[in-house]
PDB file of C-alpha atoms in Angstrom:
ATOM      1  CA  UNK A   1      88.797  98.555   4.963  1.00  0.00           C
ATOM      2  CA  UNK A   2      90.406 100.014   8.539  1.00  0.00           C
ATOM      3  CA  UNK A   3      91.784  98.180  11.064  1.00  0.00           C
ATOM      4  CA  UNK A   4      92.079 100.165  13.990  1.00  0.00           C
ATOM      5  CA  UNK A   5      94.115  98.962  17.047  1.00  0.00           C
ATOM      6  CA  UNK A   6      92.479  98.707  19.924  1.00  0.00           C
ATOM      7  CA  UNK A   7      94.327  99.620  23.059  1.00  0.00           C
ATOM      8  CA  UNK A   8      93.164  97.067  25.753  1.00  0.00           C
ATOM      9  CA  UNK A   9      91.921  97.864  29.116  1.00  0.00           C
ATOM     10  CA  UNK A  10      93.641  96.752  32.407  1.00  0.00           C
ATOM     11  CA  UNK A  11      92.095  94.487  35.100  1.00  0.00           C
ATOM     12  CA  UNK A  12      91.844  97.682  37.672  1.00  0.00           C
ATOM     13  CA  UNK A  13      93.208  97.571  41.105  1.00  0.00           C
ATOM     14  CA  UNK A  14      90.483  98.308  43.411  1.00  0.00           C
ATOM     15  CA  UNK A  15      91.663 100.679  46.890  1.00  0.00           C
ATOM     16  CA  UNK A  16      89.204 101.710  49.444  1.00  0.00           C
ATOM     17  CA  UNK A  17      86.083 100.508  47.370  1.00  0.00           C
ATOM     18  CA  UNK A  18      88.084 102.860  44.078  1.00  0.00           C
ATOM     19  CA  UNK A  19      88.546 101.290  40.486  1.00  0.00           C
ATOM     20  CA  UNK A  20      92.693 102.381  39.938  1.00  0.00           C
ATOM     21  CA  UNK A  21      94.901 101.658  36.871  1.00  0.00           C
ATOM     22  CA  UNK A  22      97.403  98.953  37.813  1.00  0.00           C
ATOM     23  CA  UNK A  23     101.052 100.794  38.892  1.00  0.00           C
ATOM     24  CA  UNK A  24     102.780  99.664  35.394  1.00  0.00           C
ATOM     25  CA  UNK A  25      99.815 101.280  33.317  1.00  0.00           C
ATOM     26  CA  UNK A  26      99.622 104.205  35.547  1.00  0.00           C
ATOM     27  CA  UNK A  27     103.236 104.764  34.838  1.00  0.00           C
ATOM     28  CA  UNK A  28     103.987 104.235  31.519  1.00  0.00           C
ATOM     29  CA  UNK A  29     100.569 106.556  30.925  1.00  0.00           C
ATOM     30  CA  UNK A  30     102.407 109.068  32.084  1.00  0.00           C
ATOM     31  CA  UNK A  31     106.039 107.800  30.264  1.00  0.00           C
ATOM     32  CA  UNK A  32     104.149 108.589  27.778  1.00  0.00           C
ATOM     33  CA  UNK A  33     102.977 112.412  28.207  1.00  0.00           C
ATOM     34  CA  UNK A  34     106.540 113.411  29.348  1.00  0.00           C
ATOM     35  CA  UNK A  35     108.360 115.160  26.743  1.00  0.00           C
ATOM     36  CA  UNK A  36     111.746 114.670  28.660  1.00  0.00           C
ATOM     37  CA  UNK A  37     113.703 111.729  28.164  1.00  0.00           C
ATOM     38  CA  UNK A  38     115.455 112.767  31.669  1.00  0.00           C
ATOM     39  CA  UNK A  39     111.801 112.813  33.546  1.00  0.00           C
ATOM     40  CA  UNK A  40     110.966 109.197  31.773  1.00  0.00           C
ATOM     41  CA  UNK A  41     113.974 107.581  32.675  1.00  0.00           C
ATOM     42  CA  UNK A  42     113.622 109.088  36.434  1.00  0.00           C
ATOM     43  CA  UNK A  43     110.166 107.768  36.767  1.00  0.00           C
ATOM     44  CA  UNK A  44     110.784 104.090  35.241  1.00  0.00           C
ATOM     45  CA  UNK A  45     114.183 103.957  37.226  1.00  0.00           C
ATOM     46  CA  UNK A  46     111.801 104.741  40.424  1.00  0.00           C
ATOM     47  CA  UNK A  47     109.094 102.101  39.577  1.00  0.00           C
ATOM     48  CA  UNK A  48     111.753  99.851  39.048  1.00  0.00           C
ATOM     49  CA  UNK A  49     113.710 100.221  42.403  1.00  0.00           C
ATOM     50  CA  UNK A  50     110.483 100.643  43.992  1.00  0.00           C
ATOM     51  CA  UNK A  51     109.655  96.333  42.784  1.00  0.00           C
ATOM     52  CA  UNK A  52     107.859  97.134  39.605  1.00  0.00           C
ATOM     53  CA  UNK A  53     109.758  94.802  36.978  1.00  0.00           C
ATOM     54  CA  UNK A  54     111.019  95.511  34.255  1.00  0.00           C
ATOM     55  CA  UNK A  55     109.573  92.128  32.018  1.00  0.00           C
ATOM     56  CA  UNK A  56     105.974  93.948  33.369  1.00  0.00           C
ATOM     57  CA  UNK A  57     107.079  97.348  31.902  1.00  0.00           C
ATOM     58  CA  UNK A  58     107.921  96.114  28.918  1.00  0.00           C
ATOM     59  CA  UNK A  59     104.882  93.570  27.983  1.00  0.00           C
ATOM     60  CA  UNK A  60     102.810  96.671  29.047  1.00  0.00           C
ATOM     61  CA  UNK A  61     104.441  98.253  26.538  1.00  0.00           C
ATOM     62  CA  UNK A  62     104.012  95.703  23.352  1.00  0.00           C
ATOM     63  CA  UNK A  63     100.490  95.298  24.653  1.00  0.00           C
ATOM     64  CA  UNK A  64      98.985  99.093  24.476  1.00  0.00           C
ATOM     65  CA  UNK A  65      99.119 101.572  22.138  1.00  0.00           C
ATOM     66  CA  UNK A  66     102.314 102.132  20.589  1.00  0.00           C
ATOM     67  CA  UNK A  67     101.901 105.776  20.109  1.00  0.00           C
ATOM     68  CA  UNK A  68     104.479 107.413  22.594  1.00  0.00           C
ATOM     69  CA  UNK A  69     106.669 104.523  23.034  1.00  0.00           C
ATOM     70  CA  UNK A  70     109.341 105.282  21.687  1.00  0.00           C
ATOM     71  CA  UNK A  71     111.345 107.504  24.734  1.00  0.00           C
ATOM     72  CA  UNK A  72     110.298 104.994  27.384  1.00  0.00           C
ATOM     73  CA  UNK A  73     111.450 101.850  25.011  1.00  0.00           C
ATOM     74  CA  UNK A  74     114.984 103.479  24.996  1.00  0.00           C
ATOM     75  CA  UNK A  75     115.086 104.557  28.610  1.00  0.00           C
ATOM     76  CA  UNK A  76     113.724 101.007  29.646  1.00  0.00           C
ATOM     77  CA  UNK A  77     116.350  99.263  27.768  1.00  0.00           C
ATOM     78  CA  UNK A  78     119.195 101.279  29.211  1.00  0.00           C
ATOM     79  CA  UNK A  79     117.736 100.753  32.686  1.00  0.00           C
ATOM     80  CA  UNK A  80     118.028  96.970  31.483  1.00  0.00           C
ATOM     81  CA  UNK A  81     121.303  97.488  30.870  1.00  0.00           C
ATOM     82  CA  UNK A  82     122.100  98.136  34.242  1.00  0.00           C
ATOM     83  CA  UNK A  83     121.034 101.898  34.884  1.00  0.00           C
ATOM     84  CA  UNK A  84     119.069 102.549  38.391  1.00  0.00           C
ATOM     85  CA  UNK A  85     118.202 105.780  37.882  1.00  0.00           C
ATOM     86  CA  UNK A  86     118.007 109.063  35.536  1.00  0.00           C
ATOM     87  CA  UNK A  87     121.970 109.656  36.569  1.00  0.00           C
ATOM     88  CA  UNK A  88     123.255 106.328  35.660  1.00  0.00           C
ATOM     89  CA  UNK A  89     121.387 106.606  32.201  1.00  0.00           C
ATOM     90  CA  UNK A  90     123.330 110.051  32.242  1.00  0.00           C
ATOM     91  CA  UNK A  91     126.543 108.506  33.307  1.00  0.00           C
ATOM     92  CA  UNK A  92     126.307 105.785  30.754  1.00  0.00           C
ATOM     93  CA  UNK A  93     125.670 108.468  28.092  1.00  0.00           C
ATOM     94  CA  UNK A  94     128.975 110.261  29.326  1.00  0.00           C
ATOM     95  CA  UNK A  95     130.902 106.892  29.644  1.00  0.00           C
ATOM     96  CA  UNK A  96     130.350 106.284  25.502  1.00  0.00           C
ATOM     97  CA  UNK A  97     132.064 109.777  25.158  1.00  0.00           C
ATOM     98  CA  UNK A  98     135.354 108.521  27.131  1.00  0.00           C
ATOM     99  CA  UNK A  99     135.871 105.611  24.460  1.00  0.00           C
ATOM    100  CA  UNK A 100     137.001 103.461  27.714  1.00  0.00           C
ATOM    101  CA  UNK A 101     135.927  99.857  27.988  1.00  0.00           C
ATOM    102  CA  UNK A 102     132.439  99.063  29.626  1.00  0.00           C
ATOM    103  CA  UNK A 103     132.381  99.013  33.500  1.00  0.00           C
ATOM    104  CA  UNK A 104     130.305  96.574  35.486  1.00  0.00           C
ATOM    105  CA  UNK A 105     127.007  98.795  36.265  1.00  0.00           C
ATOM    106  CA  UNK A 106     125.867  98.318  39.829  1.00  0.00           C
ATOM    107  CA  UNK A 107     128.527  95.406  40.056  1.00  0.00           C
ATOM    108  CA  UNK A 108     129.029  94.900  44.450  1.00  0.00           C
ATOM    109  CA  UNK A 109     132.161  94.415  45.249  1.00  0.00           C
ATOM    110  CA  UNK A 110     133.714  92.257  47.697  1.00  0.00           C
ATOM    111  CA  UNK A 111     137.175  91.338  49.304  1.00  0.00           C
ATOM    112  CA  UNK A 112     139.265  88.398  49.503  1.00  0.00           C
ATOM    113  CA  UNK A 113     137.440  86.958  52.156  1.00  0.00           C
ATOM    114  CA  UNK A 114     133.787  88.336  51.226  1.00  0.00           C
ATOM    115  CA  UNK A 115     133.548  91.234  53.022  1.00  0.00           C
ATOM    116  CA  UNK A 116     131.220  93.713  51.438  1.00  0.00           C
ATOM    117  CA  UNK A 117     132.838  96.934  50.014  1.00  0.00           C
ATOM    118  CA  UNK A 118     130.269  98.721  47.596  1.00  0.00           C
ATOM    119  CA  UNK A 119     127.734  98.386  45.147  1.00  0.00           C
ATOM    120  CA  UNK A 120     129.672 100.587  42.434  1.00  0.00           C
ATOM    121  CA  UNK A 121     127.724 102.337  39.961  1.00  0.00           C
ATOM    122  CA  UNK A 122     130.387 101.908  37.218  1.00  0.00           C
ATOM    123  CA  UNK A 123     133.456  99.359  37.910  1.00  0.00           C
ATOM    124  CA  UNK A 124     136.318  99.392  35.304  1.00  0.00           C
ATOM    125  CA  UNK A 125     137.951  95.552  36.701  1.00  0.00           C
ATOM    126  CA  UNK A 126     140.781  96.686  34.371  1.00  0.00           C
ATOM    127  CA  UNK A 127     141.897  99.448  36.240  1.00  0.00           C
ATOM    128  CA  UNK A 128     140.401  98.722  39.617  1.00  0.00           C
ATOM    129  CA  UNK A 129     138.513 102.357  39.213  1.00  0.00           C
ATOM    130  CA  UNK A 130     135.093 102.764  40.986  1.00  0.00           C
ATOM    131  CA  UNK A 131     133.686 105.436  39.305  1.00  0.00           C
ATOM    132  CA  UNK A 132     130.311 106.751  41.648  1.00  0.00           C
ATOM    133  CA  UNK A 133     127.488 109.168  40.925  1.00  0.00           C
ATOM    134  CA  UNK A 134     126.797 111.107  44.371  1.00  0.00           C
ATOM    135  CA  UNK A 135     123.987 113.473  44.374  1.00  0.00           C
ATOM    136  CA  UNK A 136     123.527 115.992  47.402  1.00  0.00           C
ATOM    137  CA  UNK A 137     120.388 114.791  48.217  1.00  0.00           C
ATOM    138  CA  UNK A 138     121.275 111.378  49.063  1.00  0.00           C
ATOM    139  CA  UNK A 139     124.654 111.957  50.444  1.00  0.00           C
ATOM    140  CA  UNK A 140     124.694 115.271  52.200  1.00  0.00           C
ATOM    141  CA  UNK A 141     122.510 114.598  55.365  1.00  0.00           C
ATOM    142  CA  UNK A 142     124.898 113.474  58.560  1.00  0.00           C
ATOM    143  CA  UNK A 143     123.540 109.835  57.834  1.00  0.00           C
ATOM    144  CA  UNK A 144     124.319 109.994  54.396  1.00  0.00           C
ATOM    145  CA  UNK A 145     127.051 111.486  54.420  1.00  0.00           C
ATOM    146  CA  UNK A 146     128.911 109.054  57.065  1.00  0.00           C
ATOM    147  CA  UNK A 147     127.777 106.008  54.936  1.00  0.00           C
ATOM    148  CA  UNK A 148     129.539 107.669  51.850  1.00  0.00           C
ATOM    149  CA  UNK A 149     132.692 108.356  53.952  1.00  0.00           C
ATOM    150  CA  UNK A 150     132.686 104.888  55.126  1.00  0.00           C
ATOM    151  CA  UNK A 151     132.142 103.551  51.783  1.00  0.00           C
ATOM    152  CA  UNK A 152     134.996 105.176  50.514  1.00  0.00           C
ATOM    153  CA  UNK A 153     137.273 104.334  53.901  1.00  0.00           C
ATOM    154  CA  UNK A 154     136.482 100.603  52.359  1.00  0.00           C
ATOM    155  CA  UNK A 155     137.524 101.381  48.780  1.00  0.00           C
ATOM    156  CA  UNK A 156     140.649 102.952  49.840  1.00  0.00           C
ATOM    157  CA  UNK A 157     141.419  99.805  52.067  1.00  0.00           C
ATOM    158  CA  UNK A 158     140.725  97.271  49.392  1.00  0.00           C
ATOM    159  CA  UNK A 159     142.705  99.345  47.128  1.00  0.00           C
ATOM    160  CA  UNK A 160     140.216 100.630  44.890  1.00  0.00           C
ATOM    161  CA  UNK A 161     140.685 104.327  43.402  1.00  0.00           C
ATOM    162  CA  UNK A 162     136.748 106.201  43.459  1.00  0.00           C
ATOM    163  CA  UNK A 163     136.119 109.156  41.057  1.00  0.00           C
ATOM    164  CA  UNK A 164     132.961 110.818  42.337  1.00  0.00           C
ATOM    165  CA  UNK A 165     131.206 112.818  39.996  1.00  0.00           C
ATOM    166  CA  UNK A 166     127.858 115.308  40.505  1.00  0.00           C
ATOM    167  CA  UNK A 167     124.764 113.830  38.913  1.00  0.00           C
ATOM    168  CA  UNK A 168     124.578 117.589  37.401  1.00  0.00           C
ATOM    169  CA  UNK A 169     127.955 117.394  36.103  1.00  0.00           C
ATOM    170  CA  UNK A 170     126.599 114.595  34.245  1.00  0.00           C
ATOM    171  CA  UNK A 171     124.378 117.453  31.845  1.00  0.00           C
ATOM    172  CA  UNK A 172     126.033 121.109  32.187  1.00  0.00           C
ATOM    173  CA  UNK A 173     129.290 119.106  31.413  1.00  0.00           C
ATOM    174  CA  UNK A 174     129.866 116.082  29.750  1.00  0.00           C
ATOM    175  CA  UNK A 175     132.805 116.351  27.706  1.00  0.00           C
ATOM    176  CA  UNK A 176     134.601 117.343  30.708  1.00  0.00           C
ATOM    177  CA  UNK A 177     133.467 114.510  33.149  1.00  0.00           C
ATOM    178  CA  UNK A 178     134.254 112.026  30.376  1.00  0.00           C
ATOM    179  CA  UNK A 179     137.929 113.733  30.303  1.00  0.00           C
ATOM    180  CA  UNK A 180     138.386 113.051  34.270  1.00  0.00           C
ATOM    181  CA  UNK A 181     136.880 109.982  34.025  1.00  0.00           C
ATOM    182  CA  UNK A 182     139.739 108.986  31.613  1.00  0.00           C
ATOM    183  CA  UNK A 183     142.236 110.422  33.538  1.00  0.00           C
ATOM    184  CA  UNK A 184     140.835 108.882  36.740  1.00  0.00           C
ATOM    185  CA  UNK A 185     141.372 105.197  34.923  1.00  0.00           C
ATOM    186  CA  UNK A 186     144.559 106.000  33.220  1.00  0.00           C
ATOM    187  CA  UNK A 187     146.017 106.887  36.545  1.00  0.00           C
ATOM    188  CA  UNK A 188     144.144 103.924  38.625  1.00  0.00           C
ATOM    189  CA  UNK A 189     145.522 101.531  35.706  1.00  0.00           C
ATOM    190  CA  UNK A 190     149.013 102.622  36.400  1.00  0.00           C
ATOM    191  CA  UNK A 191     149.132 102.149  40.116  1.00  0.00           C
ATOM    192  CA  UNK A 192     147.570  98.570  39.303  1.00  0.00           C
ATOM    193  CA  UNK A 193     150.671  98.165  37.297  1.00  0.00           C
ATOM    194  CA  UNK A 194     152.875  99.405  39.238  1.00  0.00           C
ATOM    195  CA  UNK A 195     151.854  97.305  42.348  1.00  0.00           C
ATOM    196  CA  UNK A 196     151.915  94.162  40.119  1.00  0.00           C
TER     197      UNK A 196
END
C-alpha cells in the first residue's frame, strides 16, 4: 500500500474580490524554486524585516511538502540566529573562518546613561569591536550616508573601534575579510587593555 503526503491548501487571502496565497506560502513557494542559497536567504531575511515571523515561516514549513526544504530550513535558522539579511548570513559564514569568539548579532548598543549608539551587526563585548556590513545602496545616498557618518561619530565617542566591510567583500573575498576582521579585534582588544 502507498501513502502519499498530501500537501495542504492555505485559507487564501482574498484582495480586490482575488483568491491570493497567504504571504508565508507565497514565499516559501518560491524559497523553494530558487536554486541560490544567497537569493533564499535575501527573500526570507525581507519577509522577515518586512513583519512576517519567523515561528509562521517555519510551521509553514513542517506543514507542506517537504520537498525543497532543505536551503530555506538552513537559511531560516541562521536568520534565527540573528541574521537580517543575505549579508549577515554572509558575514556569519566569514566570522566562523576568523576562529574569534561569537559577537552579539544586531545587539544595540547604548552608553552609560542610555543614550543610543548603534544597532551593530556583529559586537565582539570582548574587544569593544563593532564590526558593520555597509552596502552602497543603503549608505551612499546624502541621507544615508550622513546617518552612517553620524553613527560612527557615536562609536568613536563611546569608544568603540568599527570595521566596515562591503557586503561583496563578504563573497569575492572571504579569507581576506576574516583576516581584517581579526586584526581589527586584536588591535581593538589591545587599546581596551591598554586603557584599563
Amino acid at each position: 500500500m502507498i501513502i502519499e503526503r498530501t500537501t495542504r491548501l492555505p485559507q487564501a487571502v482574498v484582495s480586490s474580490g482575488v483568491p491570493l496565497a497567504p504571504v508565508v506560502r507565497s514565499v516559501l513557494d518560491e524559497c523553494r524554486r530558487l536554486g541560490s542559497r544567497r537569493e533564499v536567504s535575501a527573500l526570507l531575511a525581507e519577509a522577515v524585516q518586512r513583519g512576517v515571523s519567523l515561528a509562521e515561516l517555519f510551521a509553514e514549513l513542517d506543514a507542506g511538502s517537504s520537498r525543497g526544504t532543505a536551503i530555506p530550513r538552513e537559511a531560516l535558522h541562521r536568520i534565527a540566529d540573528g541574521a537580517r539579511s543575505a549579508a549577515e548570513v554572509d558575514a556569519m559564514k566569514v566570522w566562523r573562518l576568523s576562529g574569534l569568539p561569537e559577537p552579539l548579532w544586531n545587539h544595540e548598543l547604548r552608553d552609560e546613561n542610555g543614550e543610543y549608539i548603534a544597532t551593530a551587526d556583529g559586537y565582539f563585548v570582548s574587544a569593544g569591536l563593532a564590526w558593520e556590513v555597509d552596502s552602497y545602496d543603503f549608505h551612499f545616498g546624502k541621507q544615508q550616508y550622513a546617518a552612517t557618518v553620524a553613527r560612527n561619530a557615536r562609536y568613536a565617542a563611546a569608544g568603540i573601534v568599527v570595521l566596515q566591510t562591503l557586503p561583496s567583500r563578504l563573497r569575492t573575498e572571504p579569507k581576506r575579510v576574516a583576516a581584517e576582521l581579526v586584526a581589527a579585534y586584536r588591535a581593538a582588544e589591545a587599546r581596551m587593555r591598554r586603557a584599563a
